[in-house]
Coordinates of C-alpha atoms in Angstrom, one line a residue:
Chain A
X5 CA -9.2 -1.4 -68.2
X6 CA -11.3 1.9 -66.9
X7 CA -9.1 3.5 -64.4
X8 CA -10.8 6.1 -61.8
X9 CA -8.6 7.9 -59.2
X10 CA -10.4 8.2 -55.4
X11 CA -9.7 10.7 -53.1
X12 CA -10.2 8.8 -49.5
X13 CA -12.7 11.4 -46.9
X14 CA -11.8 11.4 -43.4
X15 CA -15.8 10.0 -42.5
X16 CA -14.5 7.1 -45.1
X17 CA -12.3 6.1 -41.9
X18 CA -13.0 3.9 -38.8
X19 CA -11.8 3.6 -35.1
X20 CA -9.0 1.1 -36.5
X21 CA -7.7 4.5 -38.3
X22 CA -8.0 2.6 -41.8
X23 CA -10.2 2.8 -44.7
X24 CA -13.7 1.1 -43.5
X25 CA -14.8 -2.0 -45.5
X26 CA -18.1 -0.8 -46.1
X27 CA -16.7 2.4 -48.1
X28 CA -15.1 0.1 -50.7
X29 CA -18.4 -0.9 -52.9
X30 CA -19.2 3.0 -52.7
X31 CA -15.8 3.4 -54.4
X32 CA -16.3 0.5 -56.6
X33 CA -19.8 2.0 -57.6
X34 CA -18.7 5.5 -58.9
X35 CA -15.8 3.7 -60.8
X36 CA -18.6 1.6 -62.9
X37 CA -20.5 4.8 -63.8
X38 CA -18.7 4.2 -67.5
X39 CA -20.0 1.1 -67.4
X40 CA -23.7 2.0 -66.7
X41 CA -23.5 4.5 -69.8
X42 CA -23.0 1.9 -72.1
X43 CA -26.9 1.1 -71.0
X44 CA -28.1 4.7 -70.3
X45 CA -25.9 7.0 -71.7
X46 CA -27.4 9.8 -69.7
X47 CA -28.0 7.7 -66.4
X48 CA -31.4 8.8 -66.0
X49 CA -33.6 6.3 -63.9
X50 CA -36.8 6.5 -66.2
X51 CA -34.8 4.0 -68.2
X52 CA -32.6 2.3 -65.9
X53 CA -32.6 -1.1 -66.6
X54 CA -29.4 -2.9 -64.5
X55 CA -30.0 -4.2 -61.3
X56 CA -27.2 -5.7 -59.1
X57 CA -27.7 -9.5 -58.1
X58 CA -24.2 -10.1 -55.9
X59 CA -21.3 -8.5 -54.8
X60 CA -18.5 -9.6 -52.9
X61 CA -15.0 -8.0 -51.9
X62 CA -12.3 -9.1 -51.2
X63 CA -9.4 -7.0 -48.2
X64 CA -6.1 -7.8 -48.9
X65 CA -4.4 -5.0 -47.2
X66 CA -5.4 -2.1 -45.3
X67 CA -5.9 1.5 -46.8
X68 CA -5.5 4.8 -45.2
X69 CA -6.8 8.5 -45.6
X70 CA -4.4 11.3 -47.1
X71 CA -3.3 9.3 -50.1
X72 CA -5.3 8.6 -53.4
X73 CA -7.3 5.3 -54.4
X74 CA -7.0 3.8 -57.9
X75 CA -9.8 1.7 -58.6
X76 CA -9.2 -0.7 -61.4
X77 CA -12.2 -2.2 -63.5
X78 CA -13.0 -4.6 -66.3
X79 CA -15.9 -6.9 -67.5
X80 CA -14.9 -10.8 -66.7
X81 CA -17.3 -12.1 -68.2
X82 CA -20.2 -11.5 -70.6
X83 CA -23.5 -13.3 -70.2
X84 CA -27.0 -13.8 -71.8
X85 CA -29.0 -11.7 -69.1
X86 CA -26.0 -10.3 -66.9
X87 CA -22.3 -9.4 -66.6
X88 CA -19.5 -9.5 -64.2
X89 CA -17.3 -6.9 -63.2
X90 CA -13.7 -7.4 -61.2
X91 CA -12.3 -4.3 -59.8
X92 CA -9.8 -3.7 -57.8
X93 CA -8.9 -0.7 -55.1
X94 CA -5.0 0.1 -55.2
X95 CA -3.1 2.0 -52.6
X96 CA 0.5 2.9 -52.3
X97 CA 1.4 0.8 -55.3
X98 CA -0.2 -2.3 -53.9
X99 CA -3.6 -4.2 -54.1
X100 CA -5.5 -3.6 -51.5
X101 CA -8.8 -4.8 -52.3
X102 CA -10.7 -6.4 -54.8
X103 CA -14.2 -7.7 -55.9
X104 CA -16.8 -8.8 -58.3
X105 CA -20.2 -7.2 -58.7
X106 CA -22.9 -8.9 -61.0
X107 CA -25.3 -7.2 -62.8
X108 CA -28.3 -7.9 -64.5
X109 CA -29.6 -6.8 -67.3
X110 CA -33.7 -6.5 -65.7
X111 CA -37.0 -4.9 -66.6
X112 CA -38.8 -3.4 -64.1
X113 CA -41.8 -3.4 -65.4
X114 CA -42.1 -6.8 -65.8
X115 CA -39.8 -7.8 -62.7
X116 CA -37.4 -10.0 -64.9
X117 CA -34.1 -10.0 -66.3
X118 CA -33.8 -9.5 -70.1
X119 CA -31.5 -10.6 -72.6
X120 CA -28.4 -8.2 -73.4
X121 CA -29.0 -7.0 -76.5
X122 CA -26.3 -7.6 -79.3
X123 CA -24.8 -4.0 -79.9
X124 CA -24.7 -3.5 -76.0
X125 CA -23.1 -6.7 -75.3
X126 CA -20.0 -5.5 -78.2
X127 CA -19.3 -2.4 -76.8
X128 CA -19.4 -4.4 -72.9
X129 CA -17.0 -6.8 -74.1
X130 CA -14.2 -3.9 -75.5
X131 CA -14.1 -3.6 -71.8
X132 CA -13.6 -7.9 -71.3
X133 CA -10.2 -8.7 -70.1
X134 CA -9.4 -12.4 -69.3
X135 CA -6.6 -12.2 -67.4
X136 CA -5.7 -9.1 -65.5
X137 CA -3.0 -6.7 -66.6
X138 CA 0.6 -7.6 -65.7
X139 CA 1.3 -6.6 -62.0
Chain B
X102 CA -29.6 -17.2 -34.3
X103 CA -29.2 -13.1 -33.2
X104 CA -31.8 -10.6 -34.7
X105 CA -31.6 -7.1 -35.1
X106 CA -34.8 -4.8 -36.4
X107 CA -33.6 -2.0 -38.8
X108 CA -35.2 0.8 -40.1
X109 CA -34.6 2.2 -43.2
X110 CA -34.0 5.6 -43.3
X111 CA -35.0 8.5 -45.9
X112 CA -31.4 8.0 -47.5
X113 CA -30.8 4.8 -47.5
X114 CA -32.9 4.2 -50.7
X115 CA -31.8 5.2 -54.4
X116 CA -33.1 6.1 -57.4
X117 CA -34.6 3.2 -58.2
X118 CA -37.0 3.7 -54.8
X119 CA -35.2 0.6 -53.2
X120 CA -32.7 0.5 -50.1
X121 CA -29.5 0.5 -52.1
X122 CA -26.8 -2.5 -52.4
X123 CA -23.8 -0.3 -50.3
X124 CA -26.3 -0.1 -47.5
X125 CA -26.8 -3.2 -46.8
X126 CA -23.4 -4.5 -45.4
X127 CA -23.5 -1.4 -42.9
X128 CA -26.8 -3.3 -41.6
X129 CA -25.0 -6.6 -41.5
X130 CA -22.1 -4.7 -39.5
X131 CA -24.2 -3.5 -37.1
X132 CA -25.8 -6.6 -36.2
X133 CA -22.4 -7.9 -35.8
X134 CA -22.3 -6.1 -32.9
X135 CA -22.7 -9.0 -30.5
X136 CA -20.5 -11.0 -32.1
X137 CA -17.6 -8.5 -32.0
X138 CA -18.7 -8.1 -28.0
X139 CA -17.3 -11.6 -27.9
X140 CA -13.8 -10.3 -28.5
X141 CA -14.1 -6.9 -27.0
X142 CA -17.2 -6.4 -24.4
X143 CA -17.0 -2.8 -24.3
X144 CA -16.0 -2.7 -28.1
X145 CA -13.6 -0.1 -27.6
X146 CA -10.5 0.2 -30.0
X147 CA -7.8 0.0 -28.0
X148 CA -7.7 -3.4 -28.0
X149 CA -9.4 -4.2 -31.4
X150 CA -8.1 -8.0 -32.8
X151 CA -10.3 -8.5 -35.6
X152 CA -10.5 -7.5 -39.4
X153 CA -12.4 -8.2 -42.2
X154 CA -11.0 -10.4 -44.5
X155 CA -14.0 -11.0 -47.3
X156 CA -17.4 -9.4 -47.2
X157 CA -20.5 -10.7 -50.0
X158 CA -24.1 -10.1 -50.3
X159 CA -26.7 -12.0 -52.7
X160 CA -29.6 -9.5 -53.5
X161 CA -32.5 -11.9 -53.7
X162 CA -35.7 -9.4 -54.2
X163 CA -35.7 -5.3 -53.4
X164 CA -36.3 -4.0 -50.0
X165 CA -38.3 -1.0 -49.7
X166 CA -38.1 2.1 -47.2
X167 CA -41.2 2.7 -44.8
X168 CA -41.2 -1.3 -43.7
X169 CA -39.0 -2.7 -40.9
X170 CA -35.9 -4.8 -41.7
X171 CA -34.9 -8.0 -39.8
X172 CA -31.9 -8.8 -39.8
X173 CA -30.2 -12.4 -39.1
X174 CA -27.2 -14.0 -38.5
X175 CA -25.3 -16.5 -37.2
X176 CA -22.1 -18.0 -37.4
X177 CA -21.2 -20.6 -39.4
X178 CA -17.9 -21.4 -39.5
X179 CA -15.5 -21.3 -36.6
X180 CA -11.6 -22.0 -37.6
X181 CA -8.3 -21.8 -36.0
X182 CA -8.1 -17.9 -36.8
X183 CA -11.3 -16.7 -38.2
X184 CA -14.7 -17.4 -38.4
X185 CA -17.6 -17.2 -41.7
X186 CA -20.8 -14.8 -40.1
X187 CA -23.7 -15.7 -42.6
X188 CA -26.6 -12.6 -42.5
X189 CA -30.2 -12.7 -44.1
X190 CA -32.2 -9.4 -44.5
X191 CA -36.0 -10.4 -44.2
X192 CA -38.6 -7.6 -45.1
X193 CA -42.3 -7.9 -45.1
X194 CA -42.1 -11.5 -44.3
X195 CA -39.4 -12.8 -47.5
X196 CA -35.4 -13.0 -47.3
X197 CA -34.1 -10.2 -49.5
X198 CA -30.9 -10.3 -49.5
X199 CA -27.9 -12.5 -47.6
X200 CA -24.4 -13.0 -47.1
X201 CA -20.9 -13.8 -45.6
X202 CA -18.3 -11.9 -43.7
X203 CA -15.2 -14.0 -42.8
X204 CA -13.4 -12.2 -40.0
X205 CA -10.0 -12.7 -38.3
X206 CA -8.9 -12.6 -35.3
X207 CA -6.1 -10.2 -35.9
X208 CA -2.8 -9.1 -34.0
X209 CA -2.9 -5.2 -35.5
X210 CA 0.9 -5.0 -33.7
X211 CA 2.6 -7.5 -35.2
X212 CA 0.1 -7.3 -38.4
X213 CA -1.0 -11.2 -38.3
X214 CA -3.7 -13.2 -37.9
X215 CA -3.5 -15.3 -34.5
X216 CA -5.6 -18.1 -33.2
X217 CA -8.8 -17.8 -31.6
X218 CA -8.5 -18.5 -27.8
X219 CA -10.5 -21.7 -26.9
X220 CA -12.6 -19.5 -24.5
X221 CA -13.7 -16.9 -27.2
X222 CA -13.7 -20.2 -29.4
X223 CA -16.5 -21.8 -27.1
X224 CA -18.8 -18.9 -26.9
X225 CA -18.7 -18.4 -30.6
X226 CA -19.7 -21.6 -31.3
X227 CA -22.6 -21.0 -28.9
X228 CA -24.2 -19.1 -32.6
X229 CA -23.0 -21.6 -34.8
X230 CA -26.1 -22.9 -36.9
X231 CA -24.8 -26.1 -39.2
X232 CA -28.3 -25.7 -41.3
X233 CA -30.5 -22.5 -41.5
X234 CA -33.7 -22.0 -39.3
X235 CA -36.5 -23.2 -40.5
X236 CA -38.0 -21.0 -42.8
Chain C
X199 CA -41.5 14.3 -27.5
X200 CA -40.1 12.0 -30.3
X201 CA -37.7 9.5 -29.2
X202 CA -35.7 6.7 -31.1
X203 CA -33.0 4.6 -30.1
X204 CA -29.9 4.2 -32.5
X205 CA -26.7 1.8 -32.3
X206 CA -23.8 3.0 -33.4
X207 CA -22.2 0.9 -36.4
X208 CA -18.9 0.0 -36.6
X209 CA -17.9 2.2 -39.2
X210 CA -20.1 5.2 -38.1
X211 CA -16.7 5.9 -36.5
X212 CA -13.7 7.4 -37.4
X213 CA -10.0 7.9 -37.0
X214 CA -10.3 10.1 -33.9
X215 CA -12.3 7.0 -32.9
X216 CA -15.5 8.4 -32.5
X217 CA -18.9 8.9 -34.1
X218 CA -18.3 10.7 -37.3
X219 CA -20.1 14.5 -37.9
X220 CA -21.4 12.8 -41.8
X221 CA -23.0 10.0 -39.6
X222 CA -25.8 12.2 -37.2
X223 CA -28.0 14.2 -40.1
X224 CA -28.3 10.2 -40.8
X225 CA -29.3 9.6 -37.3
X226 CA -31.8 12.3 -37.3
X227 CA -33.1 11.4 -40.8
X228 CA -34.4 8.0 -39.6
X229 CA -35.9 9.6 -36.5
X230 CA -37.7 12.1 -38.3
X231 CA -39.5 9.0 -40.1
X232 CA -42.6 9.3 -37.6
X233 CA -43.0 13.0 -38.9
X234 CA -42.7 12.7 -42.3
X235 CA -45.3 9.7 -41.9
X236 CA -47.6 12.3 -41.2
X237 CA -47.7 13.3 -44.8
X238 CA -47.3 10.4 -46.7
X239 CA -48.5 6.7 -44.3
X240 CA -47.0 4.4 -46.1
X241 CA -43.7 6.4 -46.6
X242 CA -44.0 5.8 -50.6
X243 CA -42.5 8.0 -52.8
X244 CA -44.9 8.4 -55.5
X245 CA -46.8 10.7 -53.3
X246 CA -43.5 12.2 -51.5
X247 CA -44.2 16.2 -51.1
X248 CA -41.7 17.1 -48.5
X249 CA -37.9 18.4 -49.7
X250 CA -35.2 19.4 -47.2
X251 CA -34.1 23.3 -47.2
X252 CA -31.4 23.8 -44.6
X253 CA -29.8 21.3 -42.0
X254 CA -27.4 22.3 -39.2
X255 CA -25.4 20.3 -36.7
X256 CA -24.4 21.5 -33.7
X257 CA -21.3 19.3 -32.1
X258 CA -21.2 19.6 -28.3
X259 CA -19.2 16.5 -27.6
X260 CA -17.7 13.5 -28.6
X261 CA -20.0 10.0 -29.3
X262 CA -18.8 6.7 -29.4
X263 CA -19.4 3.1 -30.6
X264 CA -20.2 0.4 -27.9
X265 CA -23.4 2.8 -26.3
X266 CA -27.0 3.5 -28.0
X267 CA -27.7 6.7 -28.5
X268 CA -31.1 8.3 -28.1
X269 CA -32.0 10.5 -30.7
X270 CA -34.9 13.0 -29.6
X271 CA -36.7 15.2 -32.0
X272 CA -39.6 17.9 -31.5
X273 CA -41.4 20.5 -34.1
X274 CA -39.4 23.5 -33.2
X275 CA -42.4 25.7 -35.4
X276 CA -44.8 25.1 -38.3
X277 CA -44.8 27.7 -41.0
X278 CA -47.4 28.6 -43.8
X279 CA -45.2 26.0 -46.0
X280 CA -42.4 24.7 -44.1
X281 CA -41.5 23.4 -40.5
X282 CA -38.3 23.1 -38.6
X283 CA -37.8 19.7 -36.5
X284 CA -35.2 20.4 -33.3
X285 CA -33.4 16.9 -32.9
X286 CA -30.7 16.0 -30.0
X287 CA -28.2 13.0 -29.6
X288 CA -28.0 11.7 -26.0
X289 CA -25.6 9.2 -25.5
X290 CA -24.5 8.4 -21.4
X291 CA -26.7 10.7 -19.6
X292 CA -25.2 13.6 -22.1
X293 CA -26.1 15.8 -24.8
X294 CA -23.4 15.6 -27.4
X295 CA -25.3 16.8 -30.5
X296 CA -28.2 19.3 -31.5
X297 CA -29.4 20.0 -34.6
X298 CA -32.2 21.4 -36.6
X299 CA -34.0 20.6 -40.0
X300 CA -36.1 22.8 -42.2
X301 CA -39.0 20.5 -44.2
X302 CA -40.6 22.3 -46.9
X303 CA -44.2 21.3 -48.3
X304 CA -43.5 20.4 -52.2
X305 CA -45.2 20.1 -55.2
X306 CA -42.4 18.3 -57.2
X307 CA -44.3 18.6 -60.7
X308 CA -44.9 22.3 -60.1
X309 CA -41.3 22.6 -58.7
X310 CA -42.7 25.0 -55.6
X311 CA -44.0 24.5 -52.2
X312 CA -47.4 24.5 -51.5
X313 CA -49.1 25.4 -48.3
X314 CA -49.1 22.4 -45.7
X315 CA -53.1 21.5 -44.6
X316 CA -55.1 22.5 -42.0
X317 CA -55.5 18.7 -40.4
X318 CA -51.6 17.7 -41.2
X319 CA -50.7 21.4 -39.5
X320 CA -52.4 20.1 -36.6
X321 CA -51.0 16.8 -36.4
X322 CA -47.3 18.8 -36.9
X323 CA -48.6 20.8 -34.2
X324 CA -48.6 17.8 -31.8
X325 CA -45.4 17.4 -31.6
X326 CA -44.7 21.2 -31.2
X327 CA -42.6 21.4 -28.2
X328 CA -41.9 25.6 -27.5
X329 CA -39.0 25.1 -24.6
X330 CA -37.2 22.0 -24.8
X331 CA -38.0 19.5 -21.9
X332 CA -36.7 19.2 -18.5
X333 CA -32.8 18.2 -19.0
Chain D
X188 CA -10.8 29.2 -54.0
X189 CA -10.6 26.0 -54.0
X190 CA -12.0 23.6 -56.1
X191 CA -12.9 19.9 -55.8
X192 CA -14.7 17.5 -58.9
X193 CA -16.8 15.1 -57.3
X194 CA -18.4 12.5 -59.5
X195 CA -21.7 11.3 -57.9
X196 CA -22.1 7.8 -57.3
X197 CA -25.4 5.6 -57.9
X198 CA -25.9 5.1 -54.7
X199 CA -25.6 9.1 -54.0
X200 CA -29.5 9.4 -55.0
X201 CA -32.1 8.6 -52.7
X202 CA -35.6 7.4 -54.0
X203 CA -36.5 10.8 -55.0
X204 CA -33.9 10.7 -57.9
X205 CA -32.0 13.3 -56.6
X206 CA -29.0 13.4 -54.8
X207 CA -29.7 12.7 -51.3
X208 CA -29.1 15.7 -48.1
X209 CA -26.8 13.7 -46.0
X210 CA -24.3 12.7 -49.1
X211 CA -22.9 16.8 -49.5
X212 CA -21.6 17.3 -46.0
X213 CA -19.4 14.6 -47.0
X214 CA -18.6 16.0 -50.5
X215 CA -17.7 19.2 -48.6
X216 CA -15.9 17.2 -46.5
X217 CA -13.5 15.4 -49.2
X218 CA -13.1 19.3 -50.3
X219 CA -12.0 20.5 -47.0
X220 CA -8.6 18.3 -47.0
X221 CA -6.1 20.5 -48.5
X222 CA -6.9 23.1 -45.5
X223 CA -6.9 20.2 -43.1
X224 CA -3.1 19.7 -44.5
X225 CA -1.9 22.6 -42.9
X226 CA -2.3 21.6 -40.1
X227 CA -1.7 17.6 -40.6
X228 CA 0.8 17.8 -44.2
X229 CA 0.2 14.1 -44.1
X230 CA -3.3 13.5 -42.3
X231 CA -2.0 11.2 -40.1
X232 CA -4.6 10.6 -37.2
X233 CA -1.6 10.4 -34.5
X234 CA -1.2 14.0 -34.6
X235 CA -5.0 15.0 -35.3
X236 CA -5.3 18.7 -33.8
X237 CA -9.1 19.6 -35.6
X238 CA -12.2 19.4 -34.4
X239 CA -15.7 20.0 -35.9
X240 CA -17.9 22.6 -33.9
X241 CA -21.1 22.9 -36.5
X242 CA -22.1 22.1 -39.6
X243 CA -24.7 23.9 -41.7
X244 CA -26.2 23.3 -45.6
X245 CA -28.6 25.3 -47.2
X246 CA -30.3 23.4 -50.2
X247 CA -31.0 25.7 -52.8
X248 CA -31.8 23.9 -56.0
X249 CA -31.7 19.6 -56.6
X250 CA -28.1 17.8 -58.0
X251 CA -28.7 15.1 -59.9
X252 CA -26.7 11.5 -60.6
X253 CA -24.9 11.5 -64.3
X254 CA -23.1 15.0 -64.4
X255 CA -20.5 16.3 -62.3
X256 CA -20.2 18.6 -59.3
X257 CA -17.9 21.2 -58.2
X258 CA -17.2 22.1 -55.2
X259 CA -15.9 25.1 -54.5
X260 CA -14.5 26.3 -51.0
X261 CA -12.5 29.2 -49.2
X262 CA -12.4 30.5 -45.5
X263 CA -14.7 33.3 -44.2
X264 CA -13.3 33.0 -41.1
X265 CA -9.9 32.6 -38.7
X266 CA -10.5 33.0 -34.9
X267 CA -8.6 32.1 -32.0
X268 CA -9.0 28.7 -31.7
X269 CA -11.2 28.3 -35.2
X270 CA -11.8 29.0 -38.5
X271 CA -15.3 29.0 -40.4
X272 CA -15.3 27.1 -44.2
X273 CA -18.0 28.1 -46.5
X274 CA -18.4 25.2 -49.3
X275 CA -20.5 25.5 -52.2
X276 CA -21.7 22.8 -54.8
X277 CA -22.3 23.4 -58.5
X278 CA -23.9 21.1 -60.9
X279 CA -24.6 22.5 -64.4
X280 CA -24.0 25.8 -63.9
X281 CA -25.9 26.9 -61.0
X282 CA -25.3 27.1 -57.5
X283 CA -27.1 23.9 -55.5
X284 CA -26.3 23.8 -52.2
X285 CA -23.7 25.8 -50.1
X286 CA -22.3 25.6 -45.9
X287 CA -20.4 26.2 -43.3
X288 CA -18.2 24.1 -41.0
X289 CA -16.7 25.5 -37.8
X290 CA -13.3 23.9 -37.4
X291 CA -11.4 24.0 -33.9
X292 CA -8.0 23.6 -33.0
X293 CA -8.2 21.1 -30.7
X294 CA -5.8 19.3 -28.2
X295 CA -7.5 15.7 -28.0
X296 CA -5.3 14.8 -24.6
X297 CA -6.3 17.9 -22.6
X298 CA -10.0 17.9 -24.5
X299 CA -10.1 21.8 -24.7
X300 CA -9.3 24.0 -27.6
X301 CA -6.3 25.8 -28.2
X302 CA -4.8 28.7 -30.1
X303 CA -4.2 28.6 -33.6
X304 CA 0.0 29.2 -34.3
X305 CA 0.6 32.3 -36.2
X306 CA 2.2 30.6 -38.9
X307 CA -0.6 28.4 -39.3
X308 CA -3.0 31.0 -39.4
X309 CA -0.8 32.8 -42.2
X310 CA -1.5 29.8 -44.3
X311 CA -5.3 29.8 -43.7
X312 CA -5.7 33.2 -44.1
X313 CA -4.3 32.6 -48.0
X314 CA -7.7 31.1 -48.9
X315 CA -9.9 33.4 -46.7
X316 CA -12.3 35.2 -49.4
X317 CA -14.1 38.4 -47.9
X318 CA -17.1 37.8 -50.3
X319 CA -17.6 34.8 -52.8
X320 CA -16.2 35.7 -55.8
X321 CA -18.2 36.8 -58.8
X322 CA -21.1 34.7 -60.0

């Protein structure tokens, strides 16, 4: 599981003096940085060849500014062309939100996606979990 | 069906030269603004009652800076305390990208979800589309 | 004089419950779209040549969500290589924000700026305002 | 001095594969908590007492998505009512960008700006820096 502590910004507020929803997929972003590596180890974007296809989150309890965010990520699943990530946003020792982001593997050249390729999809799936950690 | 032109601005896009994923559920919030009106005509925060409960986006093709975005939605679910907002991003005359918001009407005192008032109820359902436009 | 109309997001607030400072350089960004359409048409960014140098923000009172806001935007002066753009935030009948940008004319394989041409130094020079309007 | 890591996120770079202008007055915002502590230990909005006047950034050289930034940060400045923050970002070794943020001490319920206590002002003063330290 790749851990990545947050520090919340006041602007990452709203009027209902919480953590807005649309800050959470910025957060959940950074924290798959590692993740990107395992494609372009540099992250240039000469190379870059992930593109996202759907994200979805999931607010299970508000967060607030002036305490620290741990997002929680993992590969759920490992496919031909794409992957799956869960993460998860944790606050005060409780879930507060989680989501899934898929990506494909793509060319932009040709405007397709493209098979993982074999040594890529090992060193994804060290990051596979099946079931999340105990709670 | 409500529509709302965006345009892109300067930072909106990433390195890949495409409006970036994060941005787009800050487009969809902002053409919830009608919606929310519904609950709170002035929209002030005071007397906010709703919160997101689940927010997803499908990226369907890449939207571009320097062309007008139109945004879509309407509602498609109404139930006892929330309701399902579907959103479609169109650009240069394609649906790029669409989603879901479920939002609940929300006591933020007692921290609960309450039921929607049949008044609200009734002029909600006034954007309720069972079946897509016509595309 | 430049004029666009913005409305405020949800989350372009914050916890004091009104517009956030990170949120106007945004604001002013995607008004100064019509100038920097002056040098590149289509807004692509194969052909981009202008890079940002300084930005400032003046704060002269609070904006909220629930009321456009009219950004306004004039060519404050035109330089051998740069130009500053003056840009205000009106929201109610009131001036709450001011700010200017410094654009410099780039040559992003030579890594310098270059001197801005004769016929784009007079389209610049258009929108040249020396006093601002009538308040 | 203070000093802040800030990992850039993908979605930090704009379509000129840098990092994008309107993203560091928000790093330098995240770096700017531990002053706003003294004056809010917890950063509770209930008991909010600062206000931002202006906001300035000079761009001196491009950051970049895939390496780390520092931000460093001290006070130039304790007024009355205010205190000036100059904020610098690092990537790589060299100097990229670098502001100032004028910060009242504000009472929100009479709207008008009010004297800094002396014990407050003690604590500022710790981080005031007459010039940046050696480069």
């Amino acid at each position: 599981m790749l851990t990545k502590i947050i520090e919340p910004r006041f602007g990452d507020t709203d009027g209902l003096r919480h953590i807005n929803n649309t800050v959470v997929p910025s957060w959940f972003e950074e924290a798959r940085n590692p993740l990107y590596r395992i494609f372009m180890p540099d992250l240039t974007f000469e190379k870059w060849r992930l593109i996202l296809a759907h994200v979805e989150t999931d607010f299970l309890s508000e967060m607030r500014y002036g305490r620290d965010v741990e997002i929680r990520s993992w590969v759920e699943r490992v496919g031909t062309t794409s992957f799956t990530v869960h993460q998860e946003a944790w606050q005060n020792g409780a879930r507060r939100a989680c989501g899934k982001t898929v990506v494909v593997h793509y060319d932009f050249e040709a405007c397709k996606s493209i098979p993982i390729p074999d040594d890529l999809r090992a060193r994804l799936s060290e990051h596979l979990l099946e079931s999340p950690p105990d709670r």
